[in-house]
PDB file of C-alpha atoms and ligand atoms in Angstrom:
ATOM      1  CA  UNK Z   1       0.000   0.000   0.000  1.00 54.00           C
ATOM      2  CA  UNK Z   2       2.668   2.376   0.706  1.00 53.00           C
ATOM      3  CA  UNK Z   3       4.620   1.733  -2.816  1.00 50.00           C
ATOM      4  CA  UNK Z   4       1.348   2.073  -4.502  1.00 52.00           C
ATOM      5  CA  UNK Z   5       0.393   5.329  -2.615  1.00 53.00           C
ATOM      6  CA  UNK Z   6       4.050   6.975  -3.296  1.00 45.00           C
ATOM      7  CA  UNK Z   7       3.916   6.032  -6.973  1.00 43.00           C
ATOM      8  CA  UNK Z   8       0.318   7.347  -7.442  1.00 44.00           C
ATOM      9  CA  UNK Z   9       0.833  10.455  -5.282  1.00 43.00           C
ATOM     10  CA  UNK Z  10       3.279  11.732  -7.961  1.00 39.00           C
ATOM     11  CA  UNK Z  11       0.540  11.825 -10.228  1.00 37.00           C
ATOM     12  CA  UNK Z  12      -2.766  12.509  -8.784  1.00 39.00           C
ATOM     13  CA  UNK Z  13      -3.138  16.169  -7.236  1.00 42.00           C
ATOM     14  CA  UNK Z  14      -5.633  16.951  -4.982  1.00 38.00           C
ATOM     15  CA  UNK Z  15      -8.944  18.159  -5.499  1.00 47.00           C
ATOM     16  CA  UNK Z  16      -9.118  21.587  -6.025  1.00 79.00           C
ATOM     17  CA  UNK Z  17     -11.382  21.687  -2.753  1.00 94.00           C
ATOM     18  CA  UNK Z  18     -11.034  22.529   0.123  1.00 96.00           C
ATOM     19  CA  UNK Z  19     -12.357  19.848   3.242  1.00 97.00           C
ATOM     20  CA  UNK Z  20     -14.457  22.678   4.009  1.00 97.00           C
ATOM     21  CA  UNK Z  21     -15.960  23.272   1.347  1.00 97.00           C
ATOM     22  CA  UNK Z  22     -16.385  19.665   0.841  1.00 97.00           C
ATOM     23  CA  UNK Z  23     -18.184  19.572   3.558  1.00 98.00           C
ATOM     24  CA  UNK Z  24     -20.487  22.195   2.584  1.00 98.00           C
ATOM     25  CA  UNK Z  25     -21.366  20.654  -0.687  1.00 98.00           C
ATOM     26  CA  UNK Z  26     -22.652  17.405   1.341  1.00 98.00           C
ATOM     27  CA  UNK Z  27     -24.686  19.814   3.567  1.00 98.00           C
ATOM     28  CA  UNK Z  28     -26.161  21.462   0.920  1.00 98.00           C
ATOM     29  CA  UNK Z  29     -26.745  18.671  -0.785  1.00 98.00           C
ATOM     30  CA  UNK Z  30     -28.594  17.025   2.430  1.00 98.00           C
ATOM     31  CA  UNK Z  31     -30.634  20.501   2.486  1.00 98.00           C
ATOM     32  CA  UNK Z  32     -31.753  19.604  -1.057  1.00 98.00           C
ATOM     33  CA  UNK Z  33     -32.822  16.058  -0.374  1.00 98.00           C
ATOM     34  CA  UNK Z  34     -34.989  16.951   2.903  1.00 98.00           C
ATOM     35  CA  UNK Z  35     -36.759  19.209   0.650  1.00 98.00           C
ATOM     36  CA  UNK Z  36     -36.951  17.433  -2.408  1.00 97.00           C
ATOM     37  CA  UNK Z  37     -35.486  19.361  -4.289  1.00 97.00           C
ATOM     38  CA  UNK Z  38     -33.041  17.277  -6.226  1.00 96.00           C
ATOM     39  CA  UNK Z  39     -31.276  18.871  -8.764  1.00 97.00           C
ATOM     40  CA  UNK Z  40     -29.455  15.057  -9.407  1.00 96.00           C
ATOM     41  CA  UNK Z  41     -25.878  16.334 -10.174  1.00 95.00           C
ATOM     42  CA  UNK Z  42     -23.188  14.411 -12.327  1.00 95.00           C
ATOM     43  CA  UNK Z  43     -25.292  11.863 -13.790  1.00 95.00           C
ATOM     44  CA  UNK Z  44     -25.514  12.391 -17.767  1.00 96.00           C
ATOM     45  CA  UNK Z  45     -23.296  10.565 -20.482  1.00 97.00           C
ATOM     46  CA  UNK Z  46     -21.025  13.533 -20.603  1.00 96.00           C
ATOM     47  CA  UNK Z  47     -20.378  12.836 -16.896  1.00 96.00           C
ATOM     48  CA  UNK Z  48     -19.643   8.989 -17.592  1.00 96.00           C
ATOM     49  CA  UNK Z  49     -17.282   9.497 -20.135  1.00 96.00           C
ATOM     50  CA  UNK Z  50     -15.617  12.380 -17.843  1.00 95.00           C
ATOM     51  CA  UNK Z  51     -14.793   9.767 -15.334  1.00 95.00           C
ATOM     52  CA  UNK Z  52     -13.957   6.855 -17.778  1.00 96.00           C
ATOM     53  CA  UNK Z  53     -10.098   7.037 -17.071  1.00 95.00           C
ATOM     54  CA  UNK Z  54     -10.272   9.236 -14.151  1.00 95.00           C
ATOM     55  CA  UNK Z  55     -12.108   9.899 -10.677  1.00 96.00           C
ATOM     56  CA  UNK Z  56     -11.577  12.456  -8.092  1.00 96.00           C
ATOM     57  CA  UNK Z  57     -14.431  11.886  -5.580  1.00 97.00           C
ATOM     58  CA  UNK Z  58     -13.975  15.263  -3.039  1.00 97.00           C
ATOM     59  CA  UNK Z  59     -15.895  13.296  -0.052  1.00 98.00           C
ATOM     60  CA  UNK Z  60     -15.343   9.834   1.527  1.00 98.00           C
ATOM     61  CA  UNK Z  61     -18.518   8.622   3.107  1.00 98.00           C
ATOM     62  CA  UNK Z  62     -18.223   5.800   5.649  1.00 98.00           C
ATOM     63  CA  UNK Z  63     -21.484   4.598   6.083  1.00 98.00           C
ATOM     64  CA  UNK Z  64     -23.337   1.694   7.588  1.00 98.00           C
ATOM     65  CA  UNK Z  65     -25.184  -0.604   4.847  1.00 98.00           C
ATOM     66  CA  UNK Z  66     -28.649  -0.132   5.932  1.00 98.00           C
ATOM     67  CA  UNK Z  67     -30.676   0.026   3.011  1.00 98.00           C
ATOM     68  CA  UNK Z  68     -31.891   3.615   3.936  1.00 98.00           C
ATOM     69  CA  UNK Z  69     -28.995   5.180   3.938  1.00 98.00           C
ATOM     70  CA  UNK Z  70     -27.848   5.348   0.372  1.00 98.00           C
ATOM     71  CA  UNK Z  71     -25.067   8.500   0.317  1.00 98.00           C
ATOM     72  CA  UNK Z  72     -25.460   9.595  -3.491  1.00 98.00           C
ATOM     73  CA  UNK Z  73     -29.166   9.845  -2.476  1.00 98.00           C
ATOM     74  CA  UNK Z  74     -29.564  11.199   0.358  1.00 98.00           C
ATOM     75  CA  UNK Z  75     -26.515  14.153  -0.161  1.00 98.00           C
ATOM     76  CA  UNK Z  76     -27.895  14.419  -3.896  1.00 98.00           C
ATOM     77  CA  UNK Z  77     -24.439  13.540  -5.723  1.00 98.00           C
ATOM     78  CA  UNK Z  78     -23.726  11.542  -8.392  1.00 97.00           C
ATOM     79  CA  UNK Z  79     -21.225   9.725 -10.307  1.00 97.00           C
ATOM     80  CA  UNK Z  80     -17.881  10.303  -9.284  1.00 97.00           C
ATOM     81  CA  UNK Z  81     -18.671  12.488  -6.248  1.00 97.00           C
ATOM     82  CA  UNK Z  82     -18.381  10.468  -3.534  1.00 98.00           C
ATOM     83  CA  UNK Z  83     -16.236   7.270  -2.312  1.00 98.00           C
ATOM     84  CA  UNK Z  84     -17.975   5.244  -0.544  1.00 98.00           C
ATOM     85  CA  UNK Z  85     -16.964   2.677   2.279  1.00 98.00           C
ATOM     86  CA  UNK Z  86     -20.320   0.634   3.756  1.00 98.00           C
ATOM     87  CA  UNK Z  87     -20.129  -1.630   6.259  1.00 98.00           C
ATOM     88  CA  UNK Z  88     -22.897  -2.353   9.016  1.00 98.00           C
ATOM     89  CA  UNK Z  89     -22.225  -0.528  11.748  1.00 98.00           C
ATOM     90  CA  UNK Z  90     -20.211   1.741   9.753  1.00 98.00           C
ATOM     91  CA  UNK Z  91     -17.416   0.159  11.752  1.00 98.00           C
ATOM     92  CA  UNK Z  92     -13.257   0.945  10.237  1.00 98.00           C
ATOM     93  CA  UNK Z  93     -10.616  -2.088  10.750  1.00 97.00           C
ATOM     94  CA  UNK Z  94      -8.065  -2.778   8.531  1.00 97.00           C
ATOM     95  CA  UNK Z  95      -9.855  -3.272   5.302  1.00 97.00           C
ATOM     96  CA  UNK Z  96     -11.796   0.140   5.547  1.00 98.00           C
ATOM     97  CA  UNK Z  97      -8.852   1.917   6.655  1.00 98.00           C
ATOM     98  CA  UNK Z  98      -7.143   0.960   3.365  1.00 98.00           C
ATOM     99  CA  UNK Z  99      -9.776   2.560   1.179  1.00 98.00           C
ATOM    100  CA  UNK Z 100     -10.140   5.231   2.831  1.00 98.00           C
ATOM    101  CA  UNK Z 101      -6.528   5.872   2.630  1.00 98.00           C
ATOM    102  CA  UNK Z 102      -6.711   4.592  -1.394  1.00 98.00           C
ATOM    103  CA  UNK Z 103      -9.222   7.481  -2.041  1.00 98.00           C
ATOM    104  CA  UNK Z 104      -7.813  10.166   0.387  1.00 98.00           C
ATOM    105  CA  UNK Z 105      -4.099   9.772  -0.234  1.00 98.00           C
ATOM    106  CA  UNK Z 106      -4.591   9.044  -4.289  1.00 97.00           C
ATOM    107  CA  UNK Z 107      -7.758   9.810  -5.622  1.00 96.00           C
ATOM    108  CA  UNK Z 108      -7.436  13.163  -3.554  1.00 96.00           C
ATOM    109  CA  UNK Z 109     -10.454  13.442  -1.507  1.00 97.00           C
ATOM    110  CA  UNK Z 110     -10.473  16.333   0.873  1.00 97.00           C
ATOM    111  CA  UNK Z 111     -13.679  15.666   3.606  1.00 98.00           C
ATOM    112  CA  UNK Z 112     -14.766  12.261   5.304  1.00 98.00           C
ATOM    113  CA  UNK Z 113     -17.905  11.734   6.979  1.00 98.00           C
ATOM    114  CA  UNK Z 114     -18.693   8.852   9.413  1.00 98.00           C
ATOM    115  CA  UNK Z 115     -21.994   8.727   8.924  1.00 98.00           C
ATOM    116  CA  UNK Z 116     -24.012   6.844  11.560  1.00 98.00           C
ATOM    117  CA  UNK Z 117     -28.140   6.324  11.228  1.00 98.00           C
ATOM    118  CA  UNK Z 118     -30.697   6.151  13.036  1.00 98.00           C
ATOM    119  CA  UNK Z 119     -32.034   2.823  15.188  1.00 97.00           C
ATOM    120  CA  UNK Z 120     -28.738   1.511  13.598  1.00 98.00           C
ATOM    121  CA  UNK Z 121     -29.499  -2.833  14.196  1.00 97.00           C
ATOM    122  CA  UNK Z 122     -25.792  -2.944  14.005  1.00 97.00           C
ATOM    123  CA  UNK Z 123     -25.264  -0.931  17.107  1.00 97.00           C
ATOM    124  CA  UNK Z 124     -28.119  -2.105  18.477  1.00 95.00           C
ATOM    125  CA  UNK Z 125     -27.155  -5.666  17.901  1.00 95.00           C
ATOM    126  CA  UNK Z 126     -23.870  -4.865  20.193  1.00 95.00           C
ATOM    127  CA  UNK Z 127     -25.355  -2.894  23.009  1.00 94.00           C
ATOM    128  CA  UNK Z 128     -27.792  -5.836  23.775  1.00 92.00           C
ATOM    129  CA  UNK Z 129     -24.852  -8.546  23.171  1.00 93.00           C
ATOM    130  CA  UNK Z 130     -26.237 -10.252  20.421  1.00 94.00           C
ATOM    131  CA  UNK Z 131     -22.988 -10.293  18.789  1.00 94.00           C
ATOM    132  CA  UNK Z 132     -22.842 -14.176  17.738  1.00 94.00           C
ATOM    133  CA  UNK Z 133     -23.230 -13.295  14.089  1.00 93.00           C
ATOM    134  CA  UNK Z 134     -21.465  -9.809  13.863  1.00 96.00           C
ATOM    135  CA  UNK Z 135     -18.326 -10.611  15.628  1.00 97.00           C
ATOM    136  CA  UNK Z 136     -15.938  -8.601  13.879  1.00 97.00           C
ATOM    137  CA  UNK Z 137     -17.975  -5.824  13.534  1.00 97.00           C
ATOM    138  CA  UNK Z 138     -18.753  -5.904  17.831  1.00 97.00           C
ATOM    139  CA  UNK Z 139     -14.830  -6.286  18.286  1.00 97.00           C
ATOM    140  CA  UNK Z 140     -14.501  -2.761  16.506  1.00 97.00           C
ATOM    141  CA  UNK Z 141     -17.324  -1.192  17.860  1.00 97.00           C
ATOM    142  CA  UNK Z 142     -17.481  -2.409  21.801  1.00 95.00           C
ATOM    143  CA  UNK Z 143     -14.605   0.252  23.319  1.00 94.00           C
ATOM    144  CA  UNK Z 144     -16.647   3.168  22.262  1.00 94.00           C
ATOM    145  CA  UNK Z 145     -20.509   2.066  22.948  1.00 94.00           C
ATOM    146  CA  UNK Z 146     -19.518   0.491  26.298  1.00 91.00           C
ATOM    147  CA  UNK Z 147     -19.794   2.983  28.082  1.00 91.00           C
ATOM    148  CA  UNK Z 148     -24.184   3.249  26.931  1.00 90.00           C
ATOM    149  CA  UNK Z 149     -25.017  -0.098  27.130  1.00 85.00           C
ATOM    150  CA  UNK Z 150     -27.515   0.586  30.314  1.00 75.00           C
ATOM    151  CA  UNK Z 151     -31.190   1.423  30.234  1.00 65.00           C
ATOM    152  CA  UNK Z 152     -31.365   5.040  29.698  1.00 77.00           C
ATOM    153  CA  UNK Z 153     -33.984   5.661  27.237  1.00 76.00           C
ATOM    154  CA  UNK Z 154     -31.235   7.168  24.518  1.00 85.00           C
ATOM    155  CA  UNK Z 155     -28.948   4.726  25.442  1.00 91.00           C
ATOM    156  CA  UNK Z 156     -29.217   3.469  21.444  1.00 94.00           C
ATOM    157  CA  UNK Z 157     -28.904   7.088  19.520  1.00 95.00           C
ATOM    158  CA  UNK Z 158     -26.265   8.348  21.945  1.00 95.00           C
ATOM    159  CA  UNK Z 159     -24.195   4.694  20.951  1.00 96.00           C
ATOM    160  CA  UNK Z 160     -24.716   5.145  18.099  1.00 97.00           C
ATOM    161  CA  UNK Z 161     -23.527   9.141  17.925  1.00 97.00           C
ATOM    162  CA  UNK Z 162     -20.301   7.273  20.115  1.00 96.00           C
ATOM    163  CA  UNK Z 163     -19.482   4.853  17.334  1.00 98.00           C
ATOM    164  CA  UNK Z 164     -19.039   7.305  14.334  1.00 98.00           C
ATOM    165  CA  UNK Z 165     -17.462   9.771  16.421  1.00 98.00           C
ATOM    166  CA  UNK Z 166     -15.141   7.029  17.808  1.00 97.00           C
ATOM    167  CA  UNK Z 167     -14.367   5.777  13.986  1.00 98.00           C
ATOM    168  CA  UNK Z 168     -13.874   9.308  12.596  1.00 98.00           C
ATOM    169  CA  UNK Z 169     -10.999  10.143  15.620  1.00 97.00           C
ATOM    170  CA  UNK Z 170      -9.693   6.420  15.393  1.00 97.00           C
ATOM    171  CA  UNK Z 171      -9.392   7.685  11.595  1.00 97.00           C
ATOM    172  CA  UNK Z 172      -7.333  10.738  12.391  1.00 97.00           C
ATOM    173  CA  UNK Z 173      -5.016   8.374  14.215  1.00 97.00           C
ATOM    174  CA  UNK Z 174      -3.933   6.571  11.533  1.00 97.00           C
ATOM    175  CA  UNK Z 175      -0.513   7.872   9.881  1.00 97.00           C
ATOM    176  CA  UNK Z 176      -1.521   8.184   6.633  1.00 98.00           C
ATOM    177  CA  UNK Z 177      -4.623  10.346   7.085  1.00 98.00           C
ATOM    178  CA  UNK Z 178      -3.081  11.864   9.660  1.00 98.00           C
ATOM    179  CA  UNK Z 179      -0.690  13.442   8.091  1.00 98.00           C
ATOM    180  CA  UNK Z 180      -3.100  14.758   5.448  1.00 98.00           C
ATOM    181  CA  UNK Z 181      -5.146  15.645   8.445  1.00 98.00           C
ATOM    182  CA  UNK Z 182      -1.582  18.042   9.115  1.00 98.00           C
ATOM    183  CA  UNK Z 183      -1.063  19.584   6.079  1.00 97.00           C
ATOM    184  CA  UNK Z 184      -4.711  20.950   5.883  1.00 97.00           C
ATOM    185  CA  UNK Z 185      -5.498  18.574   3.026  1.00 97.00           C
ATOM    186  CA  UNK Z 186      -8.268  16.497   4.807  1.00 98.00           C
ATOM    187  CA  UNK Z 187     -10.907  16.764   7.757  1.00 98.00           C
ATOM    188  CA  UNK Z 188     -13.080  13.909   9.471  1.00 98.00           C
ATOM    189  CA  UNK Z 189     -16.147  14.285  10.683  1.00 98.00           C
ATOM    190  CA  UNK Z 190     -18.923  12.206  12.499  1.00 98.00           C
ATOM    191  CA  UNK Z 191     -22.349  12.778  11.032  1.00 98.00           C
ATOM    192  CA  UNK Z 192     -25.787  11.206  12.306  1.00 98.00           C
ATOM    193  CA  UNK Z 193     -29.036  10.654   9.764  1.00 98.00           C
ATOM    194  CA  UNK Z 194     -32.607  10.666  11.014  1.00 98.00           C
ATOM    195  CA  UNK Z 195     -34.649   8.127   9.152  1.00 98.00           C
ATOM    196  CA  UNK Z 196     -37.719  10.047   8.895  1.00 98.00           C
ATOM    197  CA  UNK Z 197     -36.432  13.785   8.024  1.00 98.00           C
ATOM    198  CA  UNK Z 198     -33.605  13.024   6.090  1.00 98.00           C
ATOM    199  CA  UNK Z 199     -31.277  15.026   7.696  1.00 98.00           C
ATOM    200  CA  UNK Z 200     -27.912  14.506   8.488  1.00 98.00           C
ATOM    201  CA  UNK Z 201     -26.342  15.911  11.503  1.00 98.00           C
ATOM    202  CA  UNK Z 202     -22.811  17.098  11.878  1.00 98.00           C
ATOM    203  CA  UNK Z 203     -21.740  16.202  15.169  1.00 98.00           C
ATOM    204  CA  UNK Z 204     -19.294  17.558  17.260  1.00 92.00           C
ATOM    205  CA  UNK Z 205     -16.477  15.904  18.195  1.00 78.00           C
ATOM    206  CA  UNK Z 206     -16.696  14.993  21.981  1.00 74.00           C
TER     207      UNK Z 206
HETATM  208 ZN1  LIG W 301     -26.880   0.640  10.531  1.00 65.24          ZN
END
């Protein structure tokens, strides 16, 4: 991975964006789909054979794979916009991590967003410790939903706020992003979608 991300890094400059303004573009985006007002960007045959030999998605969207939570929907992008890592529980181990470094470090994306959902049965799967089918996702998510797994009546939307703010700063760890994270050239964020309004929250980072 390192060879790979040297040789390409030569190459591929970053997005002319700023992480932002990439961030922006996802809110407004958001804005348009809780209205519905789509204007459905990037999505004609002049787009497709833009992108044939090339892609520079600006935003990295880690996302669980719950079926309603598809990110060129519900930030109104299209092809080429957004790379996008799902995984229930929108959970980051190894395999993640690489990607997100692949499309960061040489495709030149400049914002990610951890985006964790509402009533996520991921996170909700771990809190109640029925983890006998999801182990490897529970191993990556237990440190930083332990500390909810009681009966308070938010006990499940504050886990699940915990879990992508825990991803996006075990993220900024890592020494690849984080020295993009240095120079300015990317910023991580934990985000939280409501089901029924559509809206995406940007979370602090507590
Ligand atoms: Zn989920």
């Amino acid at each position: 991975m390192k060879l790979l991300l040297s040789l390409c890094l030569l190459s591929a400059p970053l997005a002319a964006m700023t992480p932002d303004e990439g961030l922006q573009r996802l809110v407004d985006g958001n804005n348009r789909y809780t209205q519905d007002q789509f204007i459905s960007p990037d999505r004609t045959q002049e787009r497709r054979e833009e992108v044939v030999s090339v892609q520079k998605p600006y935003a990295i969207i880690v996302g669980c794979s719950d079926s309603r939570v598809s990110p060129e929907i519900i930030f109104d992008q299209g092809i080429g916009d957004l790379f996008v890592v799902r995984v229930a529980g929108n959970v980051v181990g190894p395999v993640e991590l690489d990607s997100i470094e692949y499309s960061a470090a040489v495709l030149g994306s400049v914002t990610v967003l951890v985006l964790g959902h509402e009533n996520c049965g991921a996170v909700r799967a771990v809190l109640a410790n029925q983890t006998k089918d999801i182990e490897a996702i529970a191993e990556l998510m237990e440190k930083g939903i332990a500390p909810f797994r009681n009966d308070q009546a938010d006990a499940v939307s504050n886990a699940i706020k915990a879990n992508a703010r825990a991803m996006a700063a075990y993220i900024k760890t890592t020494p690849i992003l984080g020295a993009l994270i240095k120079d300015g050239k990317l910023k991580v964020y934990p985000g939280y979608y409501n089901l029924k309004s559509g809206k995406v929250d940007i979370l602090d980072e507590k």
